[in-house]
């Protein structure tokens, strides 16, 4: 089986490639310099021979997307559509990585995979449009939403918090936004497990179980670095007004995974405990 990973140089893409290579699977790693996913012809050429395509490429500059939505749409929606169409044409399965931002964050209980979308940001609108396109262009394609990602291969929240806490002697972190801190290694593992299990096409949630506020996650990050939890202080979103509003509640339900016999990622605290050493290693150098 031939795998192609798009966005292979990103934090998640690196771990997907590493997992595939670690299992001795045939994988081609493509990044922006190798493939412009907004180019239909290029997608057709480079996806020939693929059996599974994992699209980790995305415009993720959430605030900048408010000013440049057309550019974000080109990558997150048009690019996803191109990959879905090209994959379908050669009988390949696309795994489209998506986001909690397709929801507005107003819920009080975890969002089911089939919950109505209502994105409140330009970024969320473009990712939702990408989901619609992928679903329309291939019934076997998988849409895997994730959130609050951290990993060893890129800029991520816990490393940034530890760095800033050390530099500033403390910092304020919002305590009124809740989600599911999720390790990229675990998302990579879930992608492989879902594909290997030949789950039906549809939407699945690739996040850890449980939930935490950004403040709660920050406190765990500084503690894992051997620092005083008191270096992080709780505050509200009103103190950090940004161009794009962040979801107040973006906890995702895992029922669609369980329904097809696939175990979700474990509890976020347990997974963070396992991940912390490797994820924070770069902070200490």
mmCIF file of C-alpha atoms in Angstrom:
data_model
loop_
_atom_site.group_PDB
_atom_site.id
_atom_site.type_symbol
_atom_site.label_atom_id
_atom_site.label_comp_id
_atom_site.label_asym_id
_atom_site.label_seq_id
_atom_site.Cartn_x
_atom_site.Cartn_y
_atom_site.Cartn_z
ATOM 1 C CA UNK A 1 0.000 0.000 0.000
ATOM 2 C CA UNK A 2 1.413 3.365 -1.064
ATOM 3 C CA UNK A 3 0.883 6.275 1.321
ATOM 4 C CA UNK A 4 1.370 9.929 0.421
ATOM 5 C CA UNK A 5 1.534 12.515 3.200
ATOM 6 C CA UNK A 6 0.853 16.129 2.206
ATOM 7 C CA UNK A 7 2.203 18.832 4.510
ATOM 8 C CA UNK A 8 4.882 16.408 5.636
ATOM 9 C CA UNK A 9 7.164 19.090 7.112
ATOM 10 C CA UNK A 10 4.528 20.316 9.567
ATOM 11 C CA UNK A 11 4.221 19.225 13.173
ATOM 12 C CA UNK A 12 1.558 16.593 12.503
ATOM 13 C CA UNK A 13 2.884 15.612 9.092
ATOM 14 C CA UNK A 14 6.288 14.769 10.554
ATOM 15 C CA UNK A 15 4.751 12.355 13.031
ATOM 16 C CA UNK A 16 2.530 10.705 10.424
ATOM 17 C CA UNK A 17 5.569 10.115 8.205
ATOM 18 C CA UNK A 18 7.662 8.899 11.153
ATOM 19 C CA UNK A 19 4.981 6.420 12.180
ATOM 20 C CA UNK A 20 4.631 5.045 8.656
ATOM 21 C CA UNK A 21 8.388 4.754 8.179
ATOM 22 C CA UNK A 22 8.744 3.176 11.616
ATOM 23 C CA UNK A 23 6.395 0.409 10.519
ATOM 24 C CA UNK A 24 8.245 -0.097 7.254
ATOM 25 C CA UNK A 25 5.376 1.162 5.119
ATOM 26 C CA UNK A 26 5.833 2.719 1.710
ATOM 27 C CA UNK A 27 5.389 6.467 2.114
ATOM 28 C CA UNK A 28 6.122 9.545 0.033
ATOM 29 C CA UNK A 29 6.451 12.752 2.036
ATOM 30 C CA UNK A 30 5.429 15.913 0.183
ATOM 31 C CA UNK A 31 5.521 19.486 1.410
ATOM 32 C CA UNK A 32 4.666 22.862 -0.096
ATOM 33 C CA UNK A 33 7.831 22.934 -2.208
ATOM 34 C CA UNK A 34 6.907 19.547 -3.686
ATOM 35 C CA UNK A 35 3.199 20.090 -4.277
ATOM 36 C CA UNK A 36 1.003 23.163 -4.534
ATOM 37 C CA UNK A 37 -2.352 21.672 -3.606
ATOM 38 C CA UNK A 38 -4.174 24.600 -5.242
ATOM 39 C CA UNK A 39 -2.839 23.322 -8.596
ATOM 40 C CA UNK A 40 -5.257 20.686 -9.895
ATOM 41 C CA UNK A 41 -2.847 19.313 -12.487
ATOM 42 C CA UNK A 42 -0.052 18.955 -9.955
ATOM 43 C CA UNK A 43 -2.353 17.029 -7.632
ATOM 44 C CA UNK A 44 -3.316 14.674 -10.454
ATOM 45 C CA UNK A 45 0.334 14.033 -11.358
ATOM 46 C CA UNK A 46 1.706 13.487 -7.876
ATOM 47 C CA UNK A 47 -1.127 11.351 -6.534
ATOM 48 C CA UNK A 48 -0.845 8.720 -9.268
ATOM 49 C CA UNK A 49 -0.113 5.382 -7.680
ATOM 50 C CA UNK A 50 -1.389 6.416 -4.252
ATOM 51 C CA UNK A 51 -3.561 4.164 -2.124
ATOM 52 C CA UNK A 52 -3.907 6.490 0.869
ATOM 53 C CA UNK A 53 -3.364 10.255 0.929
ATOM 54 C CA UNK A 54 -3.127 12.063 4.278
ATOM 55 C CA UNK A 55 -3.631 15.812 3.960
ATOM 56 C CA UNK A 56 -1.944 17.629 6.839
ATOM 57 C CA UNK A 57 -1.435 20.799 4.778
ATOM 58 C CA UNK A 58 -3.441 23.823 5.894
ATOM 59 C CA UNK A 59 -3.482 27.572 6.283
ATOM 60 C CA UNK A 60 -3.457 27.724 10.097
ATOM 61 C CA UNK A 61 -2.789 31.434 10.722
ATOM 62 C CA UNK A 62 -6.165 31.926 12.373
ATOM 63 C CA UNK A 63 -5.942 35.687 12.909
ATOM 64 C CA UNK A 64 -4.367 36.450 9.530
ATOM 65 C CA UNK A 65 -7.146 34.529 7.811
ATOM 66 C CA UNK A 66 -9.570 37.236 8.937
ATOM 67 C CA UNK A 67 -7.787 39.617 6.547
ATOM 68 C CA UNK A 68 -6.840 37.094 3.874
ATOM 69 C CA UNK A 69 -9.746 34.680 3.747
ATOM 70 C CA UNK A 70 -9.446 34.120 0.003
ATOM 71 C CA UNK A 71 -5.877 32.866 0.433
ATOM 72 C CA UNK A 72 -6.892 30.630 3.324
ATOM 73 C CA UNK A 73 -9.819 29.317 1.246
ATOM 74 C CA UNK A 74 -7.485 28.445 -1.616
ATOM 75 C CA UNK A 75 -5.489 26.108 0.635
ATOM 76 C CA UNK A 76 -8.082 24.842 3.106
ATOM 77 C CA UNK A 77 -11.025 24.421 0.735
ATOM 78 C CA UNK A 78 -9.866 24.432 -2.892
ATOM 79 C CA UNK A 79 -6.719 22.487 -2.020
ATOM 80 C CA UNK A 80 -8.686 19.881 -0.093
ATOM 81 C CA UNK A 81 -11.133 19.565 -2.996
ATOM 82 C CA UNK A 82 -8.289 19.071 -5.466
ATOM 83 C CA UNK A 83 -6.772 16.313 -3.359
ATOM 84 C CA UNK A 84 -10.134 14.607 -2.866
ATOM 85 C CA UNK A 85 -10.865 14.692 -6.587
ATOM 86 C CA UNK A 86 -7.406 13.437 -7.558
ATOM 87 C CA UNK A 87 -7.483 10.691 -4.928
ATOM 88 C CA UNK A 88 -10.906 9.515 -6.072
ATOM 89 C CA UNK A 89 -9.756 9.408 -9.685
ATOM 90 C CA UNK A 90 -7.074 6.816 -8.859
ATOM 91 C CA UNK A 91 -9.126 4.888 -6.299
ATOM 92 C CA UNK A 92 -7.164 6.235 -3.347
ATOM 93 C CA UNK A 93 -8.562 7.141 0.042
ATOM 94 C CA UNK A 94 -8.038 10.668 1.395
ATOM 95 C CA UNK A 95 -7.658 11.390 5.096
ATOM 96 C CA UNK A 96 -8.451 15.084 5.478
ATOM 97 C CA UNK A 97 -7.241 16.638 8.734
ATOM 98 C CA UNK A 98 -9.736 19.196 9.993
ATOM 99 C CA UNK A 99 -10.393 21.242 13.108
ATOM 100 C CA UNK A 100 -12.659 22.116 16.018
ATOM 101 C CA UNK A 101 -13.017 25.597 14.496
ATOM 102 C CA UNK A 102 -15.822 24.319 12.257
ATOM 103 C CA UNK A 103 -17.943 24.809 15.400
ATOM 104 C CA UNK A 104 -18.631 28.141 17.089
ATOM 105 C CA UNK A 105 -17.800 26.950 20.600
ATOM 106 C CA UNK A 106 -21.194 27.750 22.112
ATOM 107 C CA UNK A 107 -22.013 24.155 23.125
ATOM 108 C CA UNK A 108 -21.974 22.891 26.699
ATOM 109 C CA UNK A 109 -21.574 19.203 25.894
ATOM 110 C CA UNK A 110 -19.069 17.562 23.511
ATOM 111 C CA UNK A 111 -19.739 18.054 19.810
ATOM 112 C CA UNK A 112 -20.774 14.892 17.975
ATOM 113 C CA UNK A 113 -19.178 14.233 14.600
ATOM 114 C CA UNK A 114 -22.488 14.999 12.889
ATOM 115 C CA UNK A 115 -23.283 18.138 14.905
ATOM 116 C CA UNK A 116 -24.225 21.142 12.741
ATOM 117 C CA UNK A 117 -21.264 23.273 11.759
ATOM 118 C CA UNK A 118 -21.360 26.966 12.556
ATOM 119 C CA UNK A 119 -17.851 28.416 12.149
ATOM 120 C CA UNK A 120 -17.332 31.822 13.738
ATOM 121 C CA UNK A 121 -14.043 32.671 11.998
ATOM 122 C CA UNK A 122 -12.638 32.910 8.490
ATOM 123 C CA UNK A 123 -10.306 30.009 9.251
ATOM 124 C CA UNK A 124 -13.234 27.906 10.447
ATOM 125 C CA UNK A 125 -15.285 28.748 7.367
ATOM 126 C CA UNK A 126 -12.490 27.674 5.037
ATOM 127 C CA UNK A 127 -11.919 24.401 6.884
ATOM 128 C CA UNK A 128 -15.657 23.681 6.914
ATOM 129 C CA UNK A 129 -15.765 24.288 3.160
ATOM 130 C CA UNK A 130 -12.894 21.835 2.795
ATOM 131 C CA UNK A 131 -14.857 19.218 4.723
ATOM 132 C CA UNK A 132 -17.906 19.684 2.506
ATOM 133 C CA UNK A 133 -15.818 19.324 -0.638
ATOM 134 C CA UNK A 134 -14.058 16.182 0.571
ATOM 135 C CA UNK A 135 -17.339 14.555 1.591
ATOM 136 C CA UNK A 136 -18.928 15.403 -1.757
ATOM 137 C CA UNK A 137 -16.017 14.125 -3.836
ATOM 138 C CA UNK A 138 -15.497 10.685 -2.317
ATOM 139 C CA UNK A 139 -17.678 8.496 -0.122
ATOM 140 C CA UNK A 140 -14.622 6.580 1.169
ATOM 141 C CA UNK A 141 -12.719 9.670 2.284
ATOM 142 C CA UNK A 142 -12.145 10.294 5.988
ATOM 143 C CA UNK A 143 -12.393 13.663 7.718
ATOM 144 C CA UNK A 144 -10.530 13.654 11.030
ATOM 145 C CA UNK A 145 -10.995 16.711 13.221
ATOM 146 C CA UNK A 146 -8.384 17.491 15.816
ATOM 147 C CA UNK A 147 -7.612 20.377 18.176
ATOM 148 C CA UNK A 148 -5.184 21.821 20.725
ATOM 149 C CA UNK A 149 -2.323 20.015 18.980
ATOM 150 C CA UNK A 150 1.165 19.794 20.432
ATOM 151 C CA UNK A 151 4.225 17.875 19.275
ATOM 152 C CA UNK A 152 7.994 17.782 19.092
ATOM 153 C CA UNK A 153 8.228 18.905 15.475
ATOM 154 C CA UNK A 154 6.968 22.470 15.525
ATOM 155 C CA UNK A 155 5.895 25.521 17.483
ATOM 156 C CA UNK A 156 3.323 24.447 20.064
ATOM 157 C CA UNK A 157 1.539 25.758 23.139
ATOM 158 C CA UNK A 158 3.319 23.900 25.975
ATOM 159 C CA UNK A 159 6.819 24.711 24.709
ATOM 160 C CA UNK A 160 5.866 28.344 24.193
ATOM 161 C CA UNK A 161 4.373 28.578 27.688
ATOM 162 C CA UNK A 162 7.459 27.092 29.342
ATOM 163 C CA UNK A 163 9.735 29.446 27.408
ATOM 164 C CA UNK A 164 7.694 32.552 28.241
ATOM 165 C CA UNK A 165 7.242 31.591 31.892
ATOM 166 C CA UNK A 166 11.008 31.256 32.244
ATOM 167 C CA UNK A 167 11.737 34.504 30.419
ATOM 168 C CA UNK A 168 9.083 36.647 32.095
ATOM 169 C CA UNK A 169 8.921 35.076 35.523
ATOM 170 C CA UNK A 170 5.225 34.342 35.026
ATOM 171 C CA UNK A 171 2.351 34.952 32.636
ATOM 172 C CA UNK A 172 -1.437 35.060 32.384
ATOM 173 C CA UNK A 173 -3.272 32.310 30.487
ATOM 174 C CA UNK A 174 -6.969 32.185 29.606
ATOM 175 C CA UNK A 175 -9.074 29.913 31.789
ATOM 176 C CA UNK A 176 -12.411 30.258 29.970
ATOM 177 C CA UNK A 177 -11.602 28.373 26.757
ATOM 178 C CA UNK A 178 -11.832 24.588 26.975
ATOM 179 C CA UNK A 179 -10.650 21.885 24.613
ATOM 180 C CA UNK A 180 -8.685 18.651 24.413
ATOM 181 C CA UNK A 181 -4.872 18.870 24.404
ATOM 182 C CA UNK A 182 -3.796 16.308 21.806
ATOM 183 C CA UNK A 183 -0.375 14.875 20.947
ATOM 184 C CA UNK A 184 0.440 14.691 17.246
ATOM 185 C CA UNK A 185 1.941 11.221 17.767
ATOM 186 C CA UNK A 186 -1.478 10.019 18.910
ATOM 187 C CA UNK A 187 -3.234 11.558 15.911
ATOM 188 C CA UNK A 188 -0.760 9.822 13.600
ATOM 189 C CA UNK A 189 -1.457 6.526 15.352
ATOM 190 C CA UNK A 190 -5.216 7.011 15.045
ATOM 191 C CA UNK A 191 -4.963 7.797 11.331
ATOM 192 C CA UNK A 192 -3.169 4.508 10.735
ATOM 193 C CA UNK A 193 -5.546 2.531 12.931
ATOM 194 C CA UNK A 194 -8.605 3.959 11.195
ATOM 195 C CA UNK A 195 -7.252 3.267 7.715
ATOM 196 C CA UNK A 196 -6.095 -0.232 8.653
ATOM 197 C CA UNK A 197 -9.539 -0.967 10.102
ATOM 198 C CA UNK A 198 -11.103 0.128 6.801
ATOM 199 C CA UNK A 199 -13.620 2.303 8.627
ATOM 200 C CA UNK A 200 -16.451 3.730 6.518
ATOM 201 C CA UNK A 201 -15.985 7.146 4.992
ATOM 202 C CA UNK A 202 -17.168 9.969 7.225
ATOM 203 C CA UNK A 203 -16.208 12.302 10.048
ATOM 204 C CA UNK A 204 -14.222 11.191 13.098
ATOM 205 C CA UNK A 205 -12.736 13.106 16.015
ATOM 206 C CA UNK A 206 -9.005 12.720 16.593
ATOM 207 C CA UNK A 207 -8.614 14.343 19.995
ATOM 208 C CA UNK A 208 -7.698 13.141 23.455
ATOM 209 C CA UNK A 209 -10.432 12.313 25.933
ATOM 210 C CA UNK A 210 -11.380 14.679 28.737
ATOM 211 C CA UNK A 211 -10.936 18.438 28.561
ATOM 212 C CA UNK A 212 -8.889 21.295 29.966
ATOM 213 C CA UNK A 213 -8.685 25.052 29.779
ATOM 214 C CA UNK A 214 -5.594 26.641 28.299
ATOM 215 C CA UNK A 215 -4.651 27.698 31.842
ATOM 216 C CA UNK A 216 -4.956 24.138 33.123
ATOM 217 C CA UNK A 217 -2.812 22.843 30.279
ATOM 218 C CA UNK A 218 -0.253 25.611 30.868
ATOM 219 C CA UNK A 219 0.008 24.658 34.542
ATOM 220 C CA UNK A 220 0.704 21.049 33.572
ATOM 221 C CA UNK A 221 3.319 22.198 31.065
ATOM 222 C CA UNK A 222 5.346 24.253 33.546
ATOM 223 C CA UNK A 223 5.064 21.484 36.139
ATOM 224 C CA UNK A 224 6.405 18.963 33.623
ATOM 225 C CA UNK A 225 9.352 21.292 33.031
ATOM 226 C CA UNK A 226 10.133 21.249 36.763
ATOM 227 C CA UNK A 227 8.875 24.784 37.300
ATOM 228 C CA UNK A 228 6.396 26.226 39.802
ATOM 229 C CA UNK A 229 2.769 25.991 38.674
ATOM 230 C CA UNK A 230 2.287 29.425 40.199
ATOM 231 C CA UNK A 231 4.188 30.925 37.268
ATOM 232 C CA UNK A 232 0.963 30.763 35.262
ATOM 233 C CA UNK A 233 -2.058 32.757 36.371
ATOM 234 C CA UNK A 234 -5.668 32.405 35.162
ATOM 235 C CA UNK A 235 -7.299 35.196 33.204
ATOM 236 C CA UNK A 236 -10.225 35.676 30.818
ATOM 237 C CA UNK A 237 -10.536 35.893 27.048
ATOM 238 C CA UNK A 238 -11.536 39.540 27.437
ATOM 239 C CA UNK A 239 -7.953 40.268 28.469
ATOM 240 C CA UNK A 240 -6.653 38.833 25.183
ATOM 241 C CA UNK A 241 -8.823 40.246 22.415
ATOM 242 C CA UNK A 242 -7.701 38.878 19.039
ATOM 243 C CA UNK A 243 -8.884 39.419 15.455
ATOM 244 C CA UNK A 244 -10.431 35.937 15.314
ATOM 245 C CA UNK A 245 -12.491 34.806 18.323
ATOM 246 C CA UNK A 246 -11.391 31.534 19.895
ATOM 247 C CA UNK A 247 -14.024 28.893 20.691
ATOM 248 C CA UNK A 248 -15.042 28.958 24.349
ATOM 249 C CA UNK A 249 -15.829 25.240 24.216
ATOM 250 C CA UNK A 250 -14.424 22.942 21.567
ATOM 251 C CA UNK A 251 -14.613 19.539 23.228
ATOM 252 C CA UNK A 252 -15.260 16.828 20.632
ATOM 253 C CA UNK A 253 -17.175 13.585 21.151
ATOM 254 C CA UNK A 254 -15.703 10.257 20.009
ATOM 255 C CA UNK A 255 -18.897 8.304 19.405
ATOM 256 C CA UNK A 256 -18.353 7.904 15.668
ATOM 257 C CA UNK A 257 -15.014 6.163 16.297
ATOM 258 C CA UNK A 258 -16.456 3.805 18.882
ATOM 259 C CA UNK A 259 -19.356 3.007 16.557
ATOM 260 C CA UNK A 260 -16.921 1.500 14.036
ATOM 261 C CA UNK A 261 -14.857 -0.329 16.650
ATOM 262 C CA UNK A 262 -11.908 2.072 16.826
ATOM 263 C CA UNK A 263 -10.663 3.119 20.257
ATOM 264 C CA UNK A 264 -10.248 6.891 20.660
ATOM 265 C CA UNK A 265 -7.058 8.519 21.897
ATOM 266 C CA UNK A 266 -6.615 8.213 25.676
ATOM 267 C CA UNK A 267 -7.134 10.791 28.405
ATOM 268 C CA UNK A 268 -5.245 14.023 27.756
ATOM 269 C CA UNK A 269 -3.489 14.014 31.154
ATOM 270 C CA UNK A 270 -2.104 10.509 30.640
ATOM 271 C CA UNK A 271 -1.030 11.263 27.088
ATOM 272 C CA UNK A 272 0.626 14.542 28.124
ATOM 273 C CA UNK A 273 2.515 12.695 30.859
ATOM 274 C CA UNK A 274 3.918 10.358 28.218
ATOM 275 C CA UNK A 275 4.631 13.109 25.689
ATOM 276 C CA UNK A 276 6.030 15.855 27.908
ATOM 277 C CA UNK A 277 9.661 14.751 27.929
ATOM 278 C CA UNK A 278 10.076 14.702 24.161
ATOM 279 C CA UNK A 279 7.842 17.698 23.503
ATOM 280 C CA UNK A 280 9.594 19.959 26.009
ATOM 281 C CA UNK A 281 13.112 18.769 25.179
ATOM 282 C CA UNK A 282 13.653 21.584 22.686
ATOM 283 C CA UNK A 283 12.831 24.149 25.388
ATOM 284 C CA UNK A 284 15.769 23.071 27.495
ATOM 285 C CA UNK A 285 18.400 23.627 24.800
#
